[in-house]
mmCIF file of C-alpha atoms in Angstrom:
data_model
loop_
_atom_site.group_PDB
_atom_site.id
_atom_site.type_symbol
_atom_site.label_atom_id
_atom_site.label_comp_id
_atom_site.label_asym_id
_atom_site.label_seq_id
_atom_site.Cartn_x
_atom_site.Cartn_y
_atom_site.Cartn_z
ATOM 1 C CA MET A 117 0.000 0.000 0.000
ATOM 2 C CA LYS A 118 2.843 2.410 0.835
ATOM 3 C CA ARG A 119 4.376 1.737 -2.574
ATOM 4 C CA ARG A 120 1.080 2.487 -4.305
ATOM 5 C CA VAL A 121 0.653 5.721 -2.361
ATOM 6 C CA PHE A 122 4.158 6.832 -3.315
ATOM 7 C CA LEU A 123 3.557 6.075 -6.988
ATOM 8 C CA LEU A 124 0.262 7.924 -6.902
ATOM 9 C CA ILE A 125 1.913 10.973 -5.360
ATOM 10 C CA LEU A 126 4.299 10.982 -8.309
ATOM 11 C CA LEU A 127 1.359 10.543 -10.678
ATOM 12 C CA ILE A 128 -0.523 13.537 -9.319
ATOM 13 C CA PHE A 129 2.384 15.932 -9.261
ATOM 14 C CA THR A 130 4.313 14.936 -12.364
ATOM 15 C CA THR A 131 1.384 15.095 -14.765
ATOM 16 C CA SER A 132 1.582 18.886 -14.577
ATOM 17 C CA CYS A 133 5.250 18.855 -15.681
ATOM 18 C CA THR A 134 6.531 18.847 -19.237
ATOM 19 C CA PRO A 135 8.501 15.593 -19.577
ATOM 20 C CA LYS A 136 12.131 15.413 -20.552
ATOM 21 C CA TYR A 137 12.539 13.595 -23.843
ATOM 22 C CA ILE A 138 15.062 10.807 -24.239
ATOM 23 C CA PRO A 139 17.292 11.511 -27.260
ATOM 24 C CA LEU A 140 17.579 8.522 -29.591
ATOM 25 C CA ASN A 141 19.627 8.057 -32.734
ATOM 26 C CA MET A 142 16.709 7.341 -35.023
ATOM 27 C CA PRO A 143 15.797 7.970 -38.659
ATOM 28 C CA ASP A 144 13.224 10.649 -39.426
ATOM 29 C CA CYS A 145 10.634 8.027 -40.282
ATOM 30 C CA PRO A 146 10.368 4.242 -40.129
ATOM 31 C CA PRO A 147 11.234 2.306 -43.293
ATOM 32 C CA PRO A 148 8.341 1.045 -45.425
ATOM 33 C CA PRO A 149 6.812 -1.885 -43.544
ATOM 34 C CA PRO A 150 6.550 -5.274 -45.222
ATOM 35 C CA PRO A 151 3.038 -6.326 -46.229
ATOM 36 C CA ILE A 152 1.016 -8.338 -43.732
ATOM 37 C CA GLU A 153 -1.239 -10.675 -45.696
ATOM 38 C CA ASN A 154 -3.137 -13.945 -45.358
ATOM 39 C CA VAL A 155 -3.303 -13.773 -41.585
ATOM 40 C CA ARG A 156 -5.070 -16.770 -40.099
ATOM 41 C CA VAL A 157 -4.555 -16.102 -36.388
ATOM 42 C CA ALA A 158 -3.797 -12.672 -34.953
ATOM 43 C CA LEU A 159 -2.768 -12.570 -31.308
ATOM 44 C CA VAL A 160 -3.444 -9.392 -29.325
ATOM 45 C CA LEU A 161 -1.420 -8.847 -26.146
ATOM 46 C CA GLY A 162 -2.687 -6.252 -23.678
ATOM 47 C CA GLY A 163 -0.805 -4.142 -21.152
ATOM 48 C CA GLY A 164 -0.342 -4.708 -17.441
ATOM 49 C CA GLY A 165 3.245 -4.333 -16.208
ATOM 50 C CA PHE A 166 4.822 -7.422 -14.659
ATOM 51 C CA LYS A 167 1.511 -9.220 -15.116
ATOM 52 C CA GLY A 168 2.761 -9.752 -18.662
ATOM 53 C CA MET A 169 4.230 -13.046 -17.405
ATOM 54 C CA ALA A 170 0.700 -14.418 -17.754
ATOM 55 C CA HIS A 171 1.000 -13.857 -21.522
ATOM 56 C CA VAL A 172 3.899 -16.305 -21.582
ATOM 57 C CA GLY A 173 1.849 -18.987 -19.840
ATOM 58 C CA VAL A 174 -0.888 -18.659 -22.446
ATOM 59 C CA LEU A 175 1.698 -18.828 -25.233
ATOM 60 C CA GLU A 176 2.922 -22.148 -23.865
ATOM 61 C CA ILE A 177 -0.635 -23.510 -24.039
ATOM 62 C CA PHE A 178 -0.830 -22.411 -27.683
ATOM 63 C CA GLU A 179 2.378 -24.304 -28.431
ATOM 64 C CA ARG A 180 1.140 -27.458 -26.708
ATOM 65 C CA HIS A 181 -1.991 -27.453 -28.859
ATOM 66 C CA GLY A 182 -0.275 -26.436 -32.085
ATOM 67 C CA ILE A 183 -2.104 -23.110 -32.448
ATOM 68 C CA PRO A 184 -0.253 -21.054 -35.080
ATOM 69 C CA ILE A 185 0.330 -17.322 -34.688
ATOM 70 C CA ASP A 186 0.629 -15.315 -37.893
ATOM 71 C CA LEU A 187 0.573 -11.822 -36.379
ATOM 72 C CA ILE A 188 1.166 -10.284 -32.954
ATOM 73 C CA VAL A 189 -0.290 -6.908 -32.003
ATOM 74 C CA GLY A 190 1.014 -5.662 -28.670
ATOM 75 C CA THR A 191 0.640 -2.658 -26.429
ATOM 76 C CA SER A 192 2.764 -1.738 -23.402
ATOM 77 C CA VAL A 193 4.196 -4.917 -21.849
ATOM 78 C CA GLY A 194 2.309 -6.806 -24.555
ATOM 79 C CA SER A 195 4.626 -5.238 -27.132
ATOM 80 C CA ALA A 196 7.673 -6.365 -25.128
ATOM 81 C CA ILE A 197 6.426 -9.940 -24.728
ATOM 82 C CA GLY A 198 5.354 -9.890 -28.369
ATOM 83 C CA ALA A 199 8.780 -8.750 -29.580
ATOM 84 C CA LEU A 200 10.678 -11.281 -27.464
ATOM 85 C CA TYR A 201 8.411 -14.128 -28.564
ATOM 86 C CA ALA A 202 8.383 -13.090 -32.232
ATOM 87 C CA ASP A 203 12.183 -13.030 -32.109
ATOM 88 C CA HIS A 204 12.410 -16.568 -30.699
ATOM 89 C CA PRO A 205 9.002 -18.328 -30.635
ATOM 90 C CA ASN A 206 9.529 -20.614 -27.666
ATOM 91 C CA ALA A 207 7.459 -19.954 -24.551
ATOM 92 C CA VAL A 208 9.565 -22.080 -22.194
ATOM 93 C CA ASP A 209 12.767 -20.310 -23.215
ATOM 94 C CA LEU A 210 11.049 -16.950 -22.819
ATOM 95 C CA LYS A 211 9.793 -17.902 -19.378
ATOM 96 C CA ASN A 212 13.280 -18.911 -18.279
ATOM 97 C CA LYS A 213 14.682 -15.587 -19.479
ATOM 98 C CA LEU A 214 12.061 -13.499 -17.720
ATOM 99 C CA MET A 215 12.215 -15.459 -14.477
ATOM 100 C CA LYS A 216 15.824 -14.339 -14.047
ATOM 101 C CA VAL A 217 15.243 -10.611 -14.502
ATOM 102 C CA LYS A 218 14.810 -8.395 -11.452
ATOM 103 C CA LYS A 219 12.863 -5.175 -11.249
ATOM 104 C CA TRP A 220 15.968 -3.070 -10.670
ATOM 105 C CA GLU A 221 17.524 -4.447 -13.869
ATOM 106 C CA ILE A 222 14.867 -2.903 -16.105
ATOM 107 C CA LEU A 223 13.451 -0.003 -14.081
ATOM 108 C CA ASP A 224 15.977 2.738 -13.371
ATOM 109 C CA LEU A 225 13.670 4.206 -10.750
ATOM 110 C CA SER A 226 15.185 7.151 -8.911
ATOM 111 C CA ILE A 227 13.465 8.457 -5.797
ATOM 112 C CA LEU A 228 15.565 11.591 -6.155
ATOM 113 C CA ASN A 229 14.307 12.104 -9.705
ATOM 114 C CA GLY A 230 10.803 11.434 -8.451
ATOM 115 C CA LEU A 231 11.139 14.241 -5.935
ATOM 116 C CA ARG A 232 12.859 16.508 -8.451
ATOM 117 C CA SER A 233 9.977 15.951 -10.850
ATOM 118 C CA LEU A 234 7.858 18.080 -8.527
ATOM 119 C CA PHE A 235 9.960 21.068 -9.560
ATOM 120 C CA ASP A 236 11.919 19.989 -12.629
ATOM 121 C CA LEU A 237 11.376 18.224 -15.960
ATOM 122 C CA ILE A 238 12.729 14.819 -14.936
ATOM 123 C CA ALA A 239 10.703 11.610 -14.912
ATOM 124 C CA PRO A 240 11.202 9.018 -12.167
ATOM 125 C CA ILE A 241 12.092 6.349 -14.770
ATOM 126 C CA GLN A 242 14.198 7.219 -17.812
ATOM 127 C CA GLY A 243 13.848 3.816 -19.450
ATOM 128 C CA LEU A 244 17.539 3.304 -20.223
ATOM 129 C CA TYR A 245 17.770 0.050 -18.244
ATOM 130 C CA TYR A 246 14.679 -1.197 -20.059
ATOM 131 C CA GLU A 247 16.243 -0.537 -23.458
ATOM 132 C CA ASN A 248 19.537 -2.140 -22.465
ATOM 133 C CA TYR A 249 17.754 -5.275 -21.279
ATOM 134 C CA LEU A 250 15.776 -5.608 -24.499
ATOM 135 C CA ARG A 251 18.886 -5.173 -26.646
ATOM 136 C CA LYS A 252 20.647 -7.969 -24.772
ATOM 137 C CA GLN A 253 17.710 -10.359 -25.180
ATOM 138 C CA LEU A 254 16.809 -9.756 -28.821
ATOM 139 C CA ASN A 255 18.669 -11.367 -31.706
ATOM 140 C CA SER A 256 16.775 -9.306 -34.277
ATOM 141 C CA LYS A 257 17.324 -5.559 -34.396
ATOM 142 C CA GLU A 258 14.554 -4.526 -36.786
ATOM 143 C CA ILE A 259 10.850 -5.319 -36.519
ATOM 144 C CA GLU A 260 10.745 -6.583 -40.096
ATOM 145 C CA ASP A 261 13.418 -9.191 -39.241
ATOM 146 C CA LEU A 262 11.317 -10.922 -36.561
ATOM 147 C CA ASN A 263 10.100 -14.472 -37.143
ATOM 148 C CA ILE A 264 6.474 -13.433 -36.573
ATOM 149 C CA PRO A 265 5.115 -10.102 -37.882
ATOM 150 C CA LEU A 266 4.693 -7.598 -35.044
ATOM 151 C CA VAL A 267 2.660 -4.411 -34.736
ATOM 152 C CA VAL A 268 3.735 -2.165 -31.859
ATOM 153 C CA VAL A 269 0.950 0.097 -30.595
ATOM 154 C CA THR A 270 1.841 3.503 -29.158
ATOM 155 C CA THR A 271 -0.038 6.696 -28.322
ATOM 156 C CA ASP A 272 0.932 10.001 -29.953
ATOM 157 C CA ILE A 273 0.289 12.200 -26.936
ATOM 158 C CA ILE A 274 0.614 15.470 -28.871
ATOM 159 C CA ASN A 275 -1.888 14.597 -31.596
ATOM 160 C CA ASN A 276 -4.106 12.455 -29.327
ATOM 161 C CA GLU A 277 -4.047 9.448 -31.619
ATOM 162 C CA ILE A 278 -2.780 5.904 -31.974
ATOM 163 C CA TYR A 279 0.517 5.495 -33.812
ATOM 164 C CA LEU A 280 1.484 2.063 -35.123
ATOM 165 C CA ILE A 281 5.091 0.983 -35.630
ATOM 166 C CA ARG A 282 5.550 -1.963 -38.005
ATOM 167 C CA SER A 283 9.167 -1.543 -39.069
ATOM 168 C CA GLY A 284 12.461 -0.082 -37.942
ATOM 169 C CA PRO A 285 14.385 -0.614 -34.689
ATOM 170 C CA ILE A 286 12.562 -2.848 -32.215
ATOM 171 C CA VAL A 287 13.857 -1.484 -28.919
ATOM 172 C CA PRO A 288 12.801 2.186 -29.128
ATOM 173 C CA ALA A 289 9.410 1.146 -30.508
ATOM 174 C CA VAL A 290 8.762 -1.192 -27.573
ATOM 175 C CA HIS A 291 10.126 1.418 -25.166
ATOM 176 C CA ALA A 292 7.650 3.963 -26.532
ATOM 177 C CA SER A 293 4.751 1.517 -26.293
ATOM 178 C CA SER A 294 5.673 0.846 -22.646
ATOM 179 C CA ALA A 295 6.285 4.464 -21.573
ATOM 180 C CA VAL A 296 3.571 4.708 -18.928
ATOM 181 C CA PRO A 297 2.980 8.356 -17.984
ATOM 182 C CA PRO A 298 4.180 9.853 -15.738
ATOM 183 C CA PHE A 299 6.595 7.176 -14.525
ATOM 184 C CA PHE A 300 8.415 6.912 -17.877
ATOM 185 C CA SER A 301 9.342 9.925 -19.956
ATOM 186 C CA PRO A 302 7.697 10.002 -23.388
ATOM 187 C CA VAL A 303 9.858 8.738 -26.236
ATOM 188 C CA LYS A 304 10.409 11.150 -29.101
ATOM 189 C CA ILE A 305 10.940 9.282 -32.356
ATOM 190 C CA TYR A 306 9.809 9.771 -35.948
ATOM 191 C CA HIS A 307 8.962 13.413 -35.155
ATOM 192 C CA ARG A 308 6.320 12.219 -32.710
ATOM 193 C CA THR A 309 6.000 12.220 -28.945
ATOM 194 C CA LEU A 310 4.955 8.712 -27.960
ATOM 195 C CA VAL A 311 3.725 7.152 -24.727
ATOM 196 C CA ASP A 312 2.171 3.875 -23.616
ATOM 197 C CA GLY A 313 -0.175 2.424 -26.231
ATOM 198 C CA GLY A 314 -2.512 1.424 -23.414
ATOM 199 C CA VAL A 315 -3.577 5.034 -22.962
ATOM 200 C CA LEU A 316 -5.937 4.558 -25.921
ATOM 201 C CA GLU A 317 -5.706 0.830 -26.709
ATOM 202 C CA PRO A 318 -5.159 -1.295 -23.580
ATOM 203 C CA VAL A 319 -6.038 -4.410 -25.607
ATOM 204 C CA PRO A 320 -5.675 -3.376 -29.279
ATOM 205 C CA VAL A 321 -8.179 -5.723 -30.906
ATOM 206 C CA THR A 322 -9.408 -2.999 -33.267
ATOM 207 C CA ILE A 323 -5.852 -2.631 -34.559
ATOM 208 C CA ALA A 324 -5.626 -6.353 -35.314
ATOM 209 C CA LYS A 325 -8.868 -6.162 -37.303
ATOM 210 C CA LYS A 326 -7.172 -3.804 -39.781
ATOM 211 C CA PHE A 327 -5.160 -6.753 -41.096
ATOM 212 C CA ASN A 328 -8.232 -8.904 -41.824
ATOM 213 C CA PRO A 329 -7.282 -12.011 -39.871
ATOM 214 C CA LYS A 330 -9.562 -15.023 -39.922
ATOM 215 C CA VAL A 331 -9.378 -15.290 -36.126
ATOM 216 C CA ILE A 332 -8.426 -12.779 -33.429
ATOM 217 C CA ILE A 333 -7.356 -14.040 -30.009
ATOM 218 C CA SER A 334 -6.960 -11.405 -27.301
ATOM 219 C CA ILE A 335 -5.220 -11.809 -23.947
ATOM 220 C CA ASP A 336 -6.373 -9.262 -21.383
ATOM 221 C CA ILE A 337 -4.273 -9.116 -18.211
ATOM 222 C CA ALA A 338 -6.053 -6.168 -16.602
ATOM 223 C CA SER A 339 -7.641 -7.041 -13.272
ATOM 224 C CA LYS A 340 -10.501 -5.500 -11.353
ATOM 225 C CA PRO A 341 -9.432 -3.542 -8.241
ATOM 226 C CA GLU A 342 -9.983 -5.181 -4.895
ATOM 227 C CA THR A 343 -13.258 -4.391 -3.183
ATOM 228 C CA GLY A 344 -13.271 -2.597 0.134
ATOM 229 C CA GLY A 345 -13.371 0.779 1.782
ATOM 230 C CA LEU A 346 -11.529 3.919 0.748
ATOM 231 C CA SER A 347 -8.965 5.222 3.213
ATOM 232 C CA ASN A 348 -8.037 8.496 1.500
ATOM 233 C CA MET A 349 -8.154 10.422 -1.773
ATOM 234 C CA LEU A 350 -4.974 8.794 -3.075
ATOM 235 C CA ASN A 351 -6.547 5.396 -2.593
ATOM 236 C CA LEU A 352 -9.672 6.641 -4.342
ATOM 237 C CA THR A 353 -7.627 7.952 -7.283
ATOM 238 C CA TYR A 354 -5.688 4.710 -7.677
ATOM 239 C CA LYS A 355 -8.839 2.625 -7.570
ATOM 240 C CA SER A 356 -10.648 4.887 -10.036
ATOM 241 C CA ILE A 357 -7.828 4.668 -12.586
ATOM 242 C CA SER A 358 -7.549 0.897 -12.160
ATOM 243 C CA LEU A 359 -11.286 0.397 -12.553
ATOM 244 C CA TYR A 360 -11.407 2.580 -15.668
ATOM 245 C CA TYR A 361 -8.509 0.668 -17.265
ATOM 246 C CA TYR A 362 -10.142 -2.657 -16.435
ATOM 247 C CA GLU A 363 -13.514 -1.710 -17.914
ATOM 248 C CA LEU A 364 -11.941 -0.203 -21.048
ATOM 249 C CA SER A 365 -9.938 -3.389 -21.543
ATOM 250 C CA ARG A 366 -13.048 -5.539 -21.245
ATOM 251 C CA LEU A 367 -14.830 -3.315 -23.757
ATOM 252 C CA LYS A 368 -11.996 -3.602 -26.288
ATOM 253 C CA CYS A 369 -11.990 -7.400 -26.013
ATOM 254 C CA GLN A 370 -15.606 -7.680 -27.106
ATOM 255 C CA CYS A 371 -14.445 -7.381 -30.726
ATOM 256 C CA SER A 372 -12.168 -10.435 -30.576
ATOM 257 C CA ASP A 373 -13.196 -13.945 -31.589
ATOM 258 C CA PHE A 374 -11.638 -15.502 -28.493
ATOM 259 C CA ASP A 375 -10.942 -13.500 -25.347
ATOM 260 C CA ILE A 376 -8.561 -14.946 -22.770
ATOM 261 C CA HIS A 377 -8.702 -13.253 -19.387
ATOM 262 C CA PRO A 378 -6.458 -14.916 -16.765
ATOM 263 C CA ASN A 379 -7.514 -14.554 -13.156
ATOM 264 C CA LEU A 380 -4.945 -12.059 -11.878
ATOM 265 C CA GLU A 381 -6.926 -10.460 -9.074
ATOM 266 C CA GLY A 382 -4.737 -9.365 -6.196
ATOM 267 C CA LEU A 383 -1.638 -9.198 -8.411
ATOM 268 C CA GLY A 384 -0.168 -5.783 -9.181
ATOM 269 C CA LEU A 385 1.684 -4.062 -12.001
ATOM 270 C CA PHE A 386 5.004 -4.171 -10.147
ATOM 271 C CA ASP A 387 4.836 -7.647 -8.565
ATOM 272 C CA ASP A 388 8.036 -9.000 -10.103
ATOM 273 C CA ASP A 389 8.423 -11.396 -7.167
ATOM 274 C CA LYS A 390 5.277 -13.250 -8.293
ATOM 275 C CA LYS A 391 6.317 -14.101 -11.837
ATOM 276 C CA GLU A 392 5.938 -17.857 -11.315
ATOM 277 C CA LEU A 393 2.386 -17.400 -10.039
ATOM 278 C CA LEU A 394 1.541 -15.091 -12.938
ATOM 279 C CA TYR A 395 2.918 -17.633 -15.398
ATOM 280 C CA GLU A 396 0.857 -20.413 -13.813
ATOM 281 C CA ARG A 397 -2.302 -18.291 -14.001
ATOM 282 C CA GLY A 398 -1.672 -17.956 -17.730
ATOM 283 C CA LEU A 399 -1.267 -21.717 -18.054
ATOM 284 C CA LYS A 400 -4.702 -22.317 -16.532
ATOM 285 C CA ASN A 401 -6.557 -20.717 -19.446
#
């Protein structure tokens, strides 16, 4: 609870600050994406922080039953899991990789920067550790080189619209899709200011439909907030945001042919010490 209160304090105060952009050596625009055609099964991976381990459990079930995946559409942590799996489509190997990673290895969270963000243009998490981790894990460097086509969903926060990345460097695209405001600074690439794709598309089923797949399978890892009393306004704010995200996710999933919703109640966005449990919850679907 103390951790949630601290994060909410940062949320309230940093949203009024103009974020500091992370400079990246990027081309002015992504290269022309390869065509995505004849898609039988499109897999949609929703956002949810460390709860993304549940995605991996579901992927293992797909492999056991021989369910092919012709396209992955991911937002937030769904884009990260999607990129790692599309690079090396083996759920057990992916699980073993992710089980070893610790929160501090991918989240360069600075309490000092969090406090400075009350008065300065510095976000609590810069995202540099996150990028470094992804680069070490990925064999492919470009989205078009992945073994399974991937669509990375981001939000253009200046123009208030979804921005899809289908080609070019994988790491900055996934970083942008995962840049949850206000904890991560927005990522400025392709002359756009991009944040977490889950701001507008927590489970981007409507994006998958653009590619005319025969079947869309969505995995929604959002969970309803715990019931109970409200102790203060911070608690009320946290619960309101969580409930809104949950209901929006459920609404988005109504357009899929098969909606998988693992039971993740009581598990939080930052519960990296419960990865095994999250994985097992994914296996049960």
